[in-house]
mmCIF file with all atom_site columns, C-alpha atoms in Angstrom:
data_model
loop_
_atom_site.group_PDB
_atom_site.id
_atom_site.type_symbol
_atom_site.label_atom_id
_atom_site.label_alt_id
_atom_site.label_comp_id
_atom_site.label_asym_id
_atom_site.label_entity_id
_atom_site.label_seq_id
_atom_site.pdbx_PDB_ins_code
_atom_site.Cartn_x
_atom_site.Cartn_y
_atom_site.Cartn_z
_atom_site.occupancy
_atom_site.B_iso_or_equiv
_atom_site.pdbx_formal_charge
_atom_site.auth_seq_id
_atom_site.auth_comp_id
_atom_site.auth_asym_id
_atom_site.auth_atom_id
_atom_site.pdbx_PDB_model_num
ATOM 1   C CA . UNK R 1 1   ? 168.398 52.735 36.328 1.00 32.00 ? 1   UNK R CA 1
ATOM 2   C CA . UNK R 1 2   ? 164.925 52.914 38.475 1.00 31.00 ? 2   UNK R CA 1
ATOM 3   C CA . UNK R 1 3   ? 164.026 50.912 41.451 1.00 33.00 ? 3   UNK R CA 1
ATOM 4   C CA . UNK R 1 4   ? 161.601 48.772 39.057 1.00 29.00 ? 4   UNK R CA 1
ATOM 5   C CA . UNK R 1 5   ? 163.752 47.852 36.510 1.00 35.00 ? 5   UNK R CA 1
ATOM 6   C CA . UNK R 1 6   ? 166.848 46.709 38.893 1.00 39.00 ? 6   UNK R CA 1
ATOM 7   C CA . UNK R 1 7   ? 164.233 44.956 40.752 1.00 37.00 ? 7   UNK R CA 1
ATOM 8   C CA . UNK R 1 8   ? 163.223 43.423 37.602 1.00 40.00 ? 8   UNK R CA 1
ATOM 9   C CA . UNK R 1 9   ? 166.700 41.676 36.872 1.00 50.00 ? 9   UNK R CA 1
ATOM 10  C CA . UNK R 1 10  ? 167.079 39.442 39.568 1.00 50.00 ? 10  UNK R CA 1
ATOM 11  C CA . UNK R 1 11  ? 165.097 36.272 41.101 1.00 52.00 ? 11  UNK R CA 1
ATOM 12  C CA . UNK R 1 12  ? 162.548 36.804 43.782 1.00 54.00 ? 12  UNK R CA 1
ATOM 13  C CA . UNK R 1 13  ? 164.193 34.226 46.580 1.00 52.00 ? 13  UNK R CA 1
ATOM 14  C CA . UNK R 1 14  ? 167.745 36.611 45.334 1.00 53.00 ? 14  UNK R CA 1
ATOM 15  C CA . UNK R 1 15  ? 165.651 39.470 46.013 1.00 53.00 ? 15  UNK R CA 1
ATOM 16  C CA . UNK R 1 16  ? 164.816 38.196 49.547 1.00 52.00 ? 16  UNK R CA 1
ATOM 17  C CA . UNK R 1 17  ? 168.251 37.449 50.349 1.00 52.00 ? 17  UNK R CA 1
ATOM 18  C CA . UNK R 1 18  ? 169.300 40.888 48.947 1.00 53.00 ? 18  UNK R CA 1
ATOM 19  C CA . UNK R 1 19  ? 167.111 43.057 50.888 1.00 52.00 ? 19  UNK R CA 1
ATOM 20  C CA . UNK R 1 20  ? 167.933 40.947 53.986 1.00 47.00 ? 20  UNK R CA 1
ATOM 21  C CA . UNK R 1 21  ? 171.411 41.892 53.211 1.00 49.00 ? 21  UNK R CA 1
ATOM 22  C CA . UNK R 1 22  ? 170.891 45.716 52.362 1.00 49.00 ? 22  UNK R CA 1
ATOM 23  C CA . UNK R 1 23  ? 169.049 46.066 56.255 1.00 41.00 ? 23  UNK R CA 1
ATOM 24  C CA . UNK R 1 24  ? 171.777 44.298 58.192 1.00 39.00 ? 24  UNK R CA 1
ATOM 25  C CA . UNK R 1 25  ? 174.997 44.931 56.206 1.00 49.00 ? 25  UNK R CA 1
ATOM 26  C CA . UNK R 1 26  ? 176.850 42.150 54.984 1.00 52.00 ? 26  UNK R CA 1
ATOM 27  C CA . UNK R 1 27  ? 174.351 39.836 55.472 1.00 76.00 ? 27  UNK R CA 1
ATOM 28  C CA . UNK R 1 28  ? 175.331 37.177 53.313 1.00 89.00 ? 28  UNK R CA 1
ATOM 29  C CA . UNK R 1 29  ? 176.486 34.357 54.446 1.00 91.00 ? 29  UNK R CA 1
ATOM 30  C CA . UNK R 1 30  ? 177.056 30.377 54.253 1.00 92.00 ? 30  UNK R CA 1
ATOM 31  C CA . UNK R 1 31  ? 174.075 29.065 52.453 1.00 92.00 ? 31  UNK R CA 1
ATOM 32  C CA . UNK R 1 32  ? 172.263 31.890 51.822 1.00 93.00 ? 32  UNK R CA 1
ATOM 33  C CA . UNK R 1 33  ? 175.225 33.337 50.055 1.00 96.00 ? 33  UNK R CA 1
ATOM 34  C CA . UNK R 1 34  ? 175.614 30.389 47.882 1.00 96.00 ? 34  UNK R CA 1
ATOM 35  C CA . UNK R 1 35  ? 172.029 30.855 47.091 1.00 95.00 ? 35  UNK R CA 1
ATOM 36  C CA . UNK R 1 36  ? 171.652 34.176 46.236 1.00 96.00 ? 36  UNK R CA 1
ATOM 37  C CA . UNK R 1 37  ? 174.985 33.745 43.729 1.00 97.00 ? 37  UNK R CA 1
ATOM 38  C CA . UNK R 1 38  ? 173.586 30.953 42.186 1.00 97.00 ? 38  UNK R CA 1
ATOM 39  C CA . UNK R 1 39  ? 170.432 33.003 41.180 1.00 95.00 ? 39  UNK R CA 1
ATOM 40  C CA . UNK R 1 40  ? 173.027 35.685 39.885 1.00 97.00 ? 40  UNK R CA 1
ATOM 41  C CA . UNK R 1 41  ? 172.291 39.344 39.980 1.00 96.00 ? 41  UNK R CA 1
ATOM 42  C CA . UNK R 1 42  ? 175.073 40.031 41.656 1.00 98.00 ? 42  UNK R CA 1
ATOM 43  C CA . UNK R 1 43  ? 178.695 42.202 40.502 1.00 98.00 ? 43  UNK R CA 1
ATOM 44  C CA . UNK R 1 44  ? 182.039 40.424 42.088 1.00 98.00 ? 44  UNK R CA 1
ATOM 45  C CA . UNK R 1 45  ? 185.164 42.809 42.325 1.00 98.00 ? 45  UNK R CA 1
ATOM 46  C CA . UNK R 1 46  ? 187.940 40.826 43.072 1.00 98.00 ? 46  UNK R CA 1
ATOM 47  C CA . UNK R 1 47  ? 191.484 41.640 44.199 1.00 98.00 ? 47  UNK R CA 1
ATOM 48  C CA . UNK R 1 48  ? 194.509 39.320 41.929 1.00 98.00 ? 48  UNK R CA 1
ATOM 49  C CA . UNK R 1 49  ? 195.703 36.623 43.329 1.00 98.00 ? 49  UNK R CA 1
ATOM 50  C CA . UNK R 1 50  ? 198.873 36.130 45.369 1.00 97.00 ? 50  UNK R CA 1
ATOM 51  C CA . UNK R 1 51  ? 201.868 37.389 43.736 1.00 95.00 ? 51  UNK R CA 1
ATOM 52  C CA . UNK R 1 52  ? 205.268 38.453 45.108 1.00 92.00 ? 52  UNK R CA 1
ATOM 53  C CA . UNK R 1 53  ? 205.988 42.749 45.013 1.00 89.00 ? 53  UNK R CA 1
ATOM 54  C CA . UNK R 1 54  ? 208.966 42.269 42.988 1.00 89.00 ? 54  UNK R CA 1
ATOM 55  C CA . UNK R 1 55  ? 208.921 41.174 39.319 1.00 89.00 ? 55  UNK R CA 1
ATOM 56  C CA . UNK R 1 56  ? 211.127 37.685 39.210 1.00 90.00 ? 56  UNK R CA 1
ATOM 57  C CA . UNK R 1 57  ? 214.080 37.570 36.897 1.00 88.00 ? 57  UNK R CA 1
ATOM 58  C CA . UNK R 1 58  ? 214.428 36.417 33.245 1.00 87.00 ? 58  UNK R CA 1
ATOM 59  C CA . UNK R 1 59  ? 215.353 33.652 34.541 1.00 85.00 ? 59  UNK R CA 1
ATOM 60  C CA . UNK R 1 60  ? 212.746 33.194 37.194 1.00 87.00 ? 60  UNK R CA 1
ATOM 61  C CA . UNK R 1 61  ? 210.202 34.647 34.615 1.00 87.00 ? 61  UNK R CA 1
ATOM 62  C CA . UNK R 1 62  ? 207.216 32.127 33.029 1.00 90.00 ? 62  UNK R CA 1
ATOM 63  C CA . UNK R 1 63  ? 207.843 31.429 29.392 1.00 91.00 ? 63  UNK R CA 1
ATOM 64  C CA . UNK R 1 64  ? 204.900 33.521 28.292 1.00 90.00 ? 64  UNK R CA 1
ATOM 65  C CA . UNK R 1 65  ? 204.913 36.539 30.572 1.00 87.00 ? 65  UNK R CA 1
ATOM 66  C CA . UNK R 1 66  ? 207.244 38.685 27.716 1.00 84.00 ? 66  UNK R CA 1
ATOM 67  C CA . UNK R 1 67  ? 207.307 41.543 29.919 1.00 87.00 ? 67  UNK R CA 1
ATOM 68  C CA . UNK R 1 68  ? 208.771 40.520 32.971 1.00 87.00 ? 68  UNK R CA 1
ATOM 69  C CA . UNK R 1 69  ? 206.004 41.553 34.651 1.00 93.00 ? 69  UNK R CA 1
ATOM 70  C CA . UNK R 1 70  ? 204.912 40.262 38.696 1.00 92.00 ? 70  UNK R CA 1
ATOM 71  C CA . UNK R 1 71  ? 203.305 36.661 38.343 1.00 93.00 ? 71  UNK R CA 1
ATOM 72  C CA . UNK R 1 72  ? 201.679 34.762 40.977 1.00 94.00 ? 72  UNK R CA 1
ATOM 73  C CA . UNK R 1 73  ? 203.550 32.846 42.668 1.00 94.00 ? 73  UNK R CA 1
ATOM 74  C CA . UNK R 1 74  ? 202.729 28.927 44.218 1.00 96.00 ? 74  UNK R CA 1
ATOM 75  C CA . UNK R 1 75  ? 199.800 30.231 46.500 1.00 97.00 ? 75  UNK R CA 1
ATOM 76  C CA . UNK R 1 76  ? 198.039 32.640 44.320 1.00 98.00 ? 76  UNK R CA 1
ATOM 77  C CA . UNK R 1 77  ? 198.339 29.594 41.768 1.00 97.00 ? 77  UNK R CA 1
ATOM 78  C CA . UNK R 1 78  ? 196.596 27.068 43.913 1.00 98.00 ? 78  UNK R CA 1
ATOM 79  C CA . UNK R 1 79  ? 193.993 29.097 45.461 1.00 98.00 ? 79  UNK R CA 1
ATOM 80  C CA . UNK R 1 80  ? 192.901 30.610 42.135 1.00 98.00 ? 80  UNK R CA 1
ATOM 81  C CA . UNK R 1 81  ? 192.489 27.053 40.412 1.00 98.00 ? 81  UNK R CA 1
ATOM 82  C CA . UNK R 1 82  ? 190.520 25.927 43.677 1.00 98.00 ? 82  UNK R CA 1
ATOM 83  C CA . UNK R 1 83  ? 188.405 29.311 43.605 1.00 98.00 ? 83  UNK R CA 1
ATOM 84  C CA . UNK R 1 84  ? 187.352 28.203 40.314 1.00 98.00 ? 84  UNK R CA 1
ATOM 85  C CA . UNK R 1 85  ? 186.392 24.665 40.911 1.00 97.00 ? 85  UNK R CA 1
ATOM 86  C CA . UNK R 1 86  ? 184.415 25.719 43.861 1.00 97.00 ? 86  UNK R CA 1
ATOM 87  C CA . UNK R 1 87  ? 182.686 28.189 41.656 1.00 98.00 ? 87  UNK R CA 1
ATOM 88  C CA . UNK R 1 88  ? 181.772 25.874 39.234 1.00 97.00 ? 88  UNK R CA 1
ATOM 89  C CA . UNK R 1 89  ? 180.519 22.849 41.669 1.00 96.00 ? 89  UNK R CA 1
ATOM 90  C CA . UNK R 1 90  ? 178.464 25.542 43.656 1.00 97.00 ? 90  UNK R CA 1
ATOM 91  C CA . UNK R 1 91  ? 176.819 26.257 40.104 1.00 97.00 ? 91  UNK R CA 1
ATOM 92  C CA . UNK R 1 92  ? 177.534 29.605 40.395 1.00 98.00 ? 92  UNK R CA 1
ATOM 93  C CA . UNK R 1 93  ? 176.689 30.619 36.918 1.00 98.00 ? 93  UNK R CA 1
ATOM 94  C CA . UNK R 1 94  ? 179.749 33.789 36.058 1.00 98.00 ? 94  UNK R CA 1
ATOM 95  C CA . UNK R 1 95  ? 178.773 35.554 32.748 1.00 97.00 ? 95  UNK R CA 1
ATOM 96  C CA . UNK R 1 96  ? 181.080 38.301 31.950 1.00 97.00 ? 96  UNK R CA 1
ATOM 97  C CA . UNK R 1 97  ? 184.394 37.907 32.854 1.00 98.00 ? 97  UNK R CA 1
ATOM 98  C CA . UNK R 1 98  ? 186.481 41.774 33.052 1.00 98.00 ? 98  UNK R CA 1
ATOM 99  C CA . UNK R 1 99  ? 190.543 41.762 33.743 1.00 97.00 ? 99  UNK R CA 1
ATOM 100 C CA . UNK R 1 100 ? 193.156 44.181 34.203 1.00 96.00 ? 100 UNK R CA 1
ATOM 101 C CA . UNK R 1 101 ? 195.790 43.500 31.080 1.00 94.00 ? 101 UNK R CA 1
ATOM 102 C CA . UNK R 1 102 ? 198.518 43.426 33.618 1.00 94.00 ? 102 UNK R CA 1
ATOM 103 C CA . UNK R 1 103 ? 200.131 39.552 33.731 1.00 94.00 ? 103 UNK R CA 1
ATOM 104 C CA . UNK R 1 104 ? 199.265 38.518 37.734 1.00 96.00 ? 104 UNK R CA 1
ATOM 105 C CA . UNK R 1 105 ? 195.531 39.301 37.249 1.00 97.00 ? 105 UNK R CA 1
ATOM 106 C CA . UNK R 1 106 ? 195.253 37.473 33.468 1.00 96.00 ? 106 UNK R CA 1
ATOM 107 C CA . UNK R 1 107 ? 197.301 34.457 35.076 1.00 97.00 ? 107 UNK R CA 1
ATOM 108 C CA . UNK R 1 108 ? 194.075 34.528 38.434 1.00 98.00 ? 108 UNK R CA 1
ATOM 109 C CA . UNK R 1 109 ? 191.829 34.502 35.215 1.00 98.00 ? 109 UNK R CA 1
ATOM 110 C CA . UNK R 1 110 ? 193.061 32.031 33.795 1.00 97.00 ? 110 UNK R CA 1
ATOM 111 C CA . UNK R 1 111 ? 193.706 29.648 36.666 1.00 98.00 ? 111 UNK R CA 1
ATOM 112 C CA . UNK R 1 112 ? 190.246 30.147 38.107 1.00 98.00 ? 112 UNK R CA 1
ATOM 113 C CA . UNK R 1 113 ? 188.966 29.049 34.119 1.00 97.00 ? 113 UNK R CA 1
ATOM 114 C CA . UNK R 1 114 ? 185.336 30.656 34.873 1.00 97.00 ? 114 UNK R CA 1
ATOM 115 C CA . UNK R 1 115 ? 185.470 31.975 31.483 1.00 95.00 ? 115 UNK R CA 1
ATOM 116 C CA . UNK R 1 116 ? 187.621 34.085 28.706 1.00 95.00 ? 116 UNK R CA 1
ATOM 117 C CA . UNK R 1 117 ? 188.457 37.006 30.322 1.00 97.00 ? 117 UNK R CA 1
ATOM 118 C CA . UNK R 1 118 ? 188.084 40.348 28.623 1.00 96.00 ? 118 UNK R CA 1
ATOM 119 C CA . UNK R 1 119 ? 190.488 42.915 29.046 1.00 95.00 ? 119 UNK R CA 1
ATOM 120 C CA . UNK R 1 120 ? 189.667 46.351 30.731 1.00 94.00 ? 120 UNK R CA 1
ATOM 121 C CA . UNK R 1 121 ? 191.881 49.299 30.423 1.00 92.00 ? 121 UNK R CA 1
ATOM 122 C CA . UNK R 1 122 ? 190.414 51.108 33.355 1.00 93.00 ? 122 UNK R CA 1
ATOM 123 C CA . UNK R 1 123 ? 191.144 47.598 35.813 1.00 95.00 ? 123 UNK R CA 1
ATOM 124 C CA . UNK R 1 124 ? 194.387 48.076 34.946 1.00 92.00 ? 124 UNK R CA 1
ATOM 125 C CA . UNK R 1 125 ? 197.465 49.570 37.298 1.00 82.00 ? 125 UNK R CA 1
ATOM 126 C CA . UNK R 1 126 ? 197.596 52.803 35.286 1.00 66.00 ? 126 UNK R CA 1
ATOM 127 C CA . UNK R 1 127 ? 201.652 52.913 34.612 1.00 51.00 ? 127 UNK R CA 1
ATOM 128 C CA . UNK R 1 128 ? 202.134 53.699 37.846 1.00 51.00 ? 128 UNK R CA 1
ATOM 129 C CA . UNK R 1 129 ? 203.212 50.169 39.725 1.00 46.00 ? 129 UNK R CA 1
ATOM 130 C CA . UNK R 1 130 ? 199.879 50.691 41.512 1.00 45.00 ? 130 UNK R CA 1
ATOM 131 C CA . UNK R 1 131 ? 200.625 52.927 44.499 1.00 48.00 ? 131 UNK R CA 1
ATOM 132 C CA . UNK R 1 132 ? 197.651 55.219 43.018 1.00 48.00 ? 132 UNK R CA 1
ATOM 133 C CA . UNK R 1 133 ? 194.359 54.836 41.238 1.00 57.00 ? 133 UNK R CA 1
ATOM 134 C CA . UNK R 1 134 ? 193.209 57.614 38.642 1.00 74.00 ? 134 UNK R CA 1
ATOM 135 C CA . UNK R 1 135 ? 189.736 59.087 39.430 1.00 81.00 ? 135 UNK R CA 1
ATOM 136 C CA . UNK R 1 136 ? 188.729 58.253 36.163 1.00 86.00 ? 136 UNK R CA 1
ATOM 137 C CA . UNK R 1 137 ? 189.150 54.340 36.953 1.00 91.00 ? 137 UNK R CA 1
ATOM 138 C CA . UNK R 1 138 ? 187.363 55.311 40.177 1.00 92.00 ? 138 UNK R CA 1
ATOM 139 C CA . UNK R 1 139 ? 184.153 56.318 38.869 1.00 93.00 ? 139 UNK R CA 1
ATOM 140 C CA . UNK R 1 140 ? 184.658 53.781 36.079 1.00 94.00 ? 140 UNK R CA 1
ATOM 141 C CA . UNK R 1 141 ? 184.243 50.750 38.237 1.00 96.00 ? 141 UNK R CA 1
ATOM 142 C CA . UNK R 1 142 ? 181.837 52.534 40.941 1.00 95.00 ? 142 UNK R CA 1
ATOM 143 C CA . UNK R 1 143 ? 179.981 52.757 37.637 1.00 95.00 ? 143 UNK R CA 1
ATOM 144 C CA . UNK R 1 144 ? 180.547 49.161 36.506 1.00 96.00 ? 144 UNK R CA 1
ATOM 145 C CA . UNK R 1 145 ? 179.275 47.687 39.682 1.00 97.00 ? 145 UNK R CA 1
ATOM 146 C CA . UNK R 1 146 ? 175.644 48.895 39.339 1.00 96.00 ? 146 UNK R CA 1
ATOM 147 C CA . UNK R 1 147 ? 175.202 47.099 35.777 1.00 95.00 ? 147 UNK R CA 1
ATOM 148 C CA . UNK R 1 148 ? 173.718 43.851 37.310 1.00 95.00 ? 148 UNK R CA 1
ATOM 149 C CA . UNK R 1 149 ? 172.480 40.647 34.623 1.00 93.00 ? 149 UNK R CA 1
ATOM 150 C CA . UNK R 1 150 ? 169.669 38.571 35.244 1.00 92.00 ? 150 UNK R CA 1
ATOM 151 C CA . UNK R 1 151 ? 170.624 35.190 35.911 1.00 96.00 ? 151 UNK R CA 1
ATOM 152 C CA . UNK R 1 152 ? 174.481 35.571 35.788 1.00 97.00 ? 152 UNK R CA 1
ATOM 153 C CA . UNK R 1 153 ? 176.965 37.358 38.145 1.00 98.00 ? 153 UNK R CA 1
ATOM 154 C CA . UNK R 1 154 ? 179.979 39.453 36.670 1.00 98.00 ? 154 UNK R CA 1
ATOM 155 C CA . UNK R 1 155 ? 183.338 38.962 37.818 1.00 98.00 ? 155 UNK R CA 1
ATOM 156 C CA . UNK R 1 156 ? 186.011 42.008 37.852 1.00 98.00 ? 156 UNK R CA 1
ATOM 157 C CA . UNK R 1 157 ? 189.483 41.156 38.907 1.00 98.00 ? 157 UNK R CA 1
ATOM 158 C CA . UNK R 1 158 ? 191.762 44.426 39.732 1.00 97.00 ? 158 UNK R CA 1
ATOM 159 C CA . UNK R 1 159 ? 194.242 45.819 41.618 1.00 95.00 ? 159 UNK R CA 1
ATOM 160 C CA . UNK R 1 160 ? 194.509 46.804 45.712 1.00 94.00 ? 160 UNK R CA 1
ATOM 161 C CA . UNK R 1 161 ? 194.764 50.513 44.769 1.00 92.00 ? 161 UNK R CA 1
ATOM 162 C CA . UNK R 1 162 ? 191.545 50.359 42.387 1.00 93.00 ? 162 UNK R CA 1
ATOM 163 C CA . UNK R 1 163 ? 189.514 49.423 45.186 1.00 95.00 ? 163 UNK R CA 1
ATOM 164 C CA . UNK R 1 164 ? 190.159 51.165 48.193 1.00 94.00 ? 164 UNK R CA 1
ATOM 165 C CA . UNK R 1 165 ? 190.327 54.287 45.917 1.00 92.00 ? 165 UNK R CA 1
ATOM 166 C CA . UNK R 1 166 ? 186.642 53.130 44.238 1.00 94.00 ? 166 UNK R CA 1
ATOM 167 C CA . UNK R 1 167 ? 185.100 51.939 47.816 1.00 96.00 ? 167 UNK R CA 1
ATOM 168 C CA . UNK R 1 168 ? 186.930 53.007 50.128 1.00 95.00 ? 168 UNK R CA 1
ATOM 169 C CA . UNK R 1 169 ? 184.513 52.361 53.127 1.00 94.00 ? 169 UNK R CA 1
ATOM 170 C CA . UNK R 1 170 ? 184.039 48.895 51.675 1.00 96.00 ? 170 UNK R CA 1
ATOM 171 C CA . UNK R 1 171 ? 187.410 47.743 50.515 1.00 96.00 ? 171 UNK R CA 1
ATOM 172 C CA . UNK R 1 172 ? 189.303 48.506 53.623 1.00 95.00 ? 172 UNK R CA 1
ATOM 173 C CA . UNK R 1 173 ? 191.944 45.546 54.366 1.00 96.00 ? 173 UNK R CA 1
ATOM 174 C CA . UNK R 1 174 ? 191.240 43.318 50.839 1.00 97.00 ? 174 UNK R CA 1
ATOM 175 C CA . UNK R 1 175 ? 193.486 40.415 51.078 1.00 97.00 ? 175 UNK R CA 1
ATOM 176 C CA . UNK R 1 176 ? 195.049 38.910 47.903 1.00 97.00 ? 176 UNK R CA 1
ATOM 177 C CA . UNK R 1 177 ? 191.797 37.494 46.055 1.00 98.00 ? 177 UNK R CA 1
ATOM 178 C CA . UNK R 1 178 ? 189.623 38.696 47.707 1.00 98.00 ? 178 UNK R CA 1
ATOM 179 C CA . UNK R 1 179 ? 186.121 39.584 46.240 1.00 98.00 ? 179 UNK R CA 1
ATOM 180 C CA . UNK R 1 180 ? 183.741 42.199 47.131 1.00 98.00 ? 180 UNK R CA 1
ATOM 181 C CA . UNK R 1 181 ? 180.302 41.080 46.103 1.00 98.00 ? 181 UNK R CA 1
ATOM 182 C CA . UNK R 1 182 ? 177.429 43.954 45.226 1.00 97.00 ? 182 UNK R CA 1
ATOM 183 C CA . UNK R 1 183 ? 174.137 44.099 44.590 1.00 95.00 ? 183 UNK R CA 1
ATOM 184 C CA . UNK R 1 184 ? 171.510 47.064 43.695 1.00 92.00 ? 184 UNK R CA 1
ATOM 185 C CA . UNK R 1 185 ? 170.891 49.048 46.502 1.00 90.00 ? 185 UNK R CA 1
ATOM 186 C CA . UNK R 1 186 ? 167.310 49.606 44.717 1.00 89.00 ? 186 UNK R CA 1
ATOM 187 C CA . UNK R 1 187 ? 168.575 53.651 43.807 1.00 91.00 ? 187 UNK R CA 1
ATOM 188 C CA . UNK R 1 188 ? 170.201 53.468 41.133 1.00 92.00 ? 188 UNK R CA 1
ATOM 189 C CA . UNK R 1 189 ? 173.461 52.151 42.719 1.00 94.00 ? 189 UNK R CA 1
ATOM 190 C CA . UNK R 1 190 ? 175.199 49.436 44.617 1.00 95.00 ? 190 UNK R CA 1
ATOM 191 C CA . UNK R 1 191 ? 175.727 48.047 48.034 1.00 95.00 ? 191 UNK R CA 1
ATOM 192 C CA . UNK R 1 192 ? 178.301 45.427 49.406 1.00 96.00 ? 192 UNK R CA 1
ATOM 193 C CA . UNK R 1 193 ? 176.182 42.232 50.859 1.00 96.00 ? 193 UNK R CA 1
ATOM 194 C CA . UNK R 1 194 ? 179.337 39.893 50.737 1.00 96.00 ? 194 UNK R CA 1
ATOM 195 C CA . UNK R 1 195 ? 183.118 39.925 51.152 1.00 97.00 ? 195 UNK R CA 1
ATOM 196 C CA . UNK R 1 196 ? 184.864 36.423 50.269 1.00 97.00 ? 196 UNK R CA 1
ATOM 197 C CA . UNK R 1 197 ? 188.499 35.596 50.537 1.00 98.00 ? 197 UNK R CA 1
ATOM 198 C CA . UNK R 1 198 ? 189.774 33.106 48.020 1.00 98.00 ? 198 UNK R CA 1
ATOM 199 C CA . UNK R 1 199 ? 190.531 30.505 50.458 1.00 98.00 ? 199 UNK R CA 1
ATOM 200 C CA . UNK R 1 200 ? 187.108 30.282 51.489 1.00 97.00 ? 200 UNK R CA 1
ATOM 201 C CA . UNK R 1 201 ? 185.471 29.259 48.610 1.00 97.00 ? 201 UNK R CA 1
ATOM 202 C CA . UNK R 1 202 ? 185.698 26.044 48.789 1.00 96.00 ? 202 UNK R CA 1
ATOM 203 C CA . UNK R 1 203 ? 184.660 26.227 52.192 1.00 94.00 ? 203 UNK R CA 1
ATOM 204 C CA . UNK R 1 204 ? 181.293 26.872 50.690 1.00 93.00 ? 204 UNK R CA 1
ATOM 205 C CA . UNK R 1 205 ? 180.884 23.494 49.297 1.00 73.00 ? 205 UNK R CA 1
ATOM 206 C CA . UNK R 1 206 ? 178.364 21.632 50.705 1.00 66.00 ? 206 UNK R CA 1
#
């Protein structure tokens, strides 16, 4: 991708905002956040919701999640759902929507309702219970994150492990929702200009 053609997907005023960002680091911020998502452009990589590190019990287990698998639990519920309504009052338009298949990041999907998720192999946890991240998934999603649409941001929702193994320098300390936000760096790649936790979306509300 050339300087031109990245250049060429996004707004002028997101432009501004963006090259703001990319000469004082995360620059983004408040208003001019909100502004520069609303004009889209941008690539969100967002950690699952809350969820507890033990799967519950049959018992304890929702009626659809066959596997037993972790689930989020009260908080991760709530803060997803209100992630998503600020999203969508902000008129922050989210195009593609890209999900792990494990059941704790389809259930943040679905309670944040920004669109049908569709399900990525290499956001997934990899059979291992997430305590590592194959390269390949690495270079997958530091791929992903320079493919930027006009008009629309993309949403990703992973794992912990996924990102701090893909940015490392970027994705140190990502708390439970938490999104990374990216934009073109103008060579070809991507640079952070945002990190939002999912409590403070709604924050963002005018």
């Amino acid at each position: 991708m050339t300087v031109i053609s990245t250049l060429r997907k996004v707004s002028p005023s997101a432009l501004m905002l963006a090259v703001v960002a990319m000469a004082h680091g995360q620059a983004l911020t408040g208003a001019k956040l909100v502004e520069a998502l609303q004009q889209g452009g941008y690539v969100m990589v967002m950690r699952h919701a809350s969820s507890p590190q033990a799967a519950p019990t049959k018992e304890a287990a929702n009626p659809d999640n066959s596997g037993d698998e972790r689930q989020l639990d009260e908080r991760g519920i709530t803060t997803a759902t209100e992630m998503g309504k600020a999203i969508r009052a902000l008129k922050i338009p989210i195009g593609e929507v890209l999900s792990s298949p494990t059941y704790r990041v389809l259930e943040t999907t679905k309670f944040a309702n920004l669109g049908e998720a569709r399900v990525i192999p290499e956001l997934g946890e990899n059979g291992k219970s997430m305590q590592v991240s194959s390269t390949t998934q690495a270079e997958w999603l530091r791929h992903r994150v320079t493919e930027f649409r006009k008009g629309t941001n993309t949403l990703l929702v992973t794992h912990n492990p996924n990102l701090i193994a893909s940015f490392p320098a970027d994705a140190v300390g990502v708390a439970d929702g938490e999104a990374l936000v990216f934009w073109s760096d103008g060579k070809g790649g991507a640079i952070l200009v945002a990190r939002i936790k999912i409590e403070d979306w709604p924050k963002l509300h005018p």
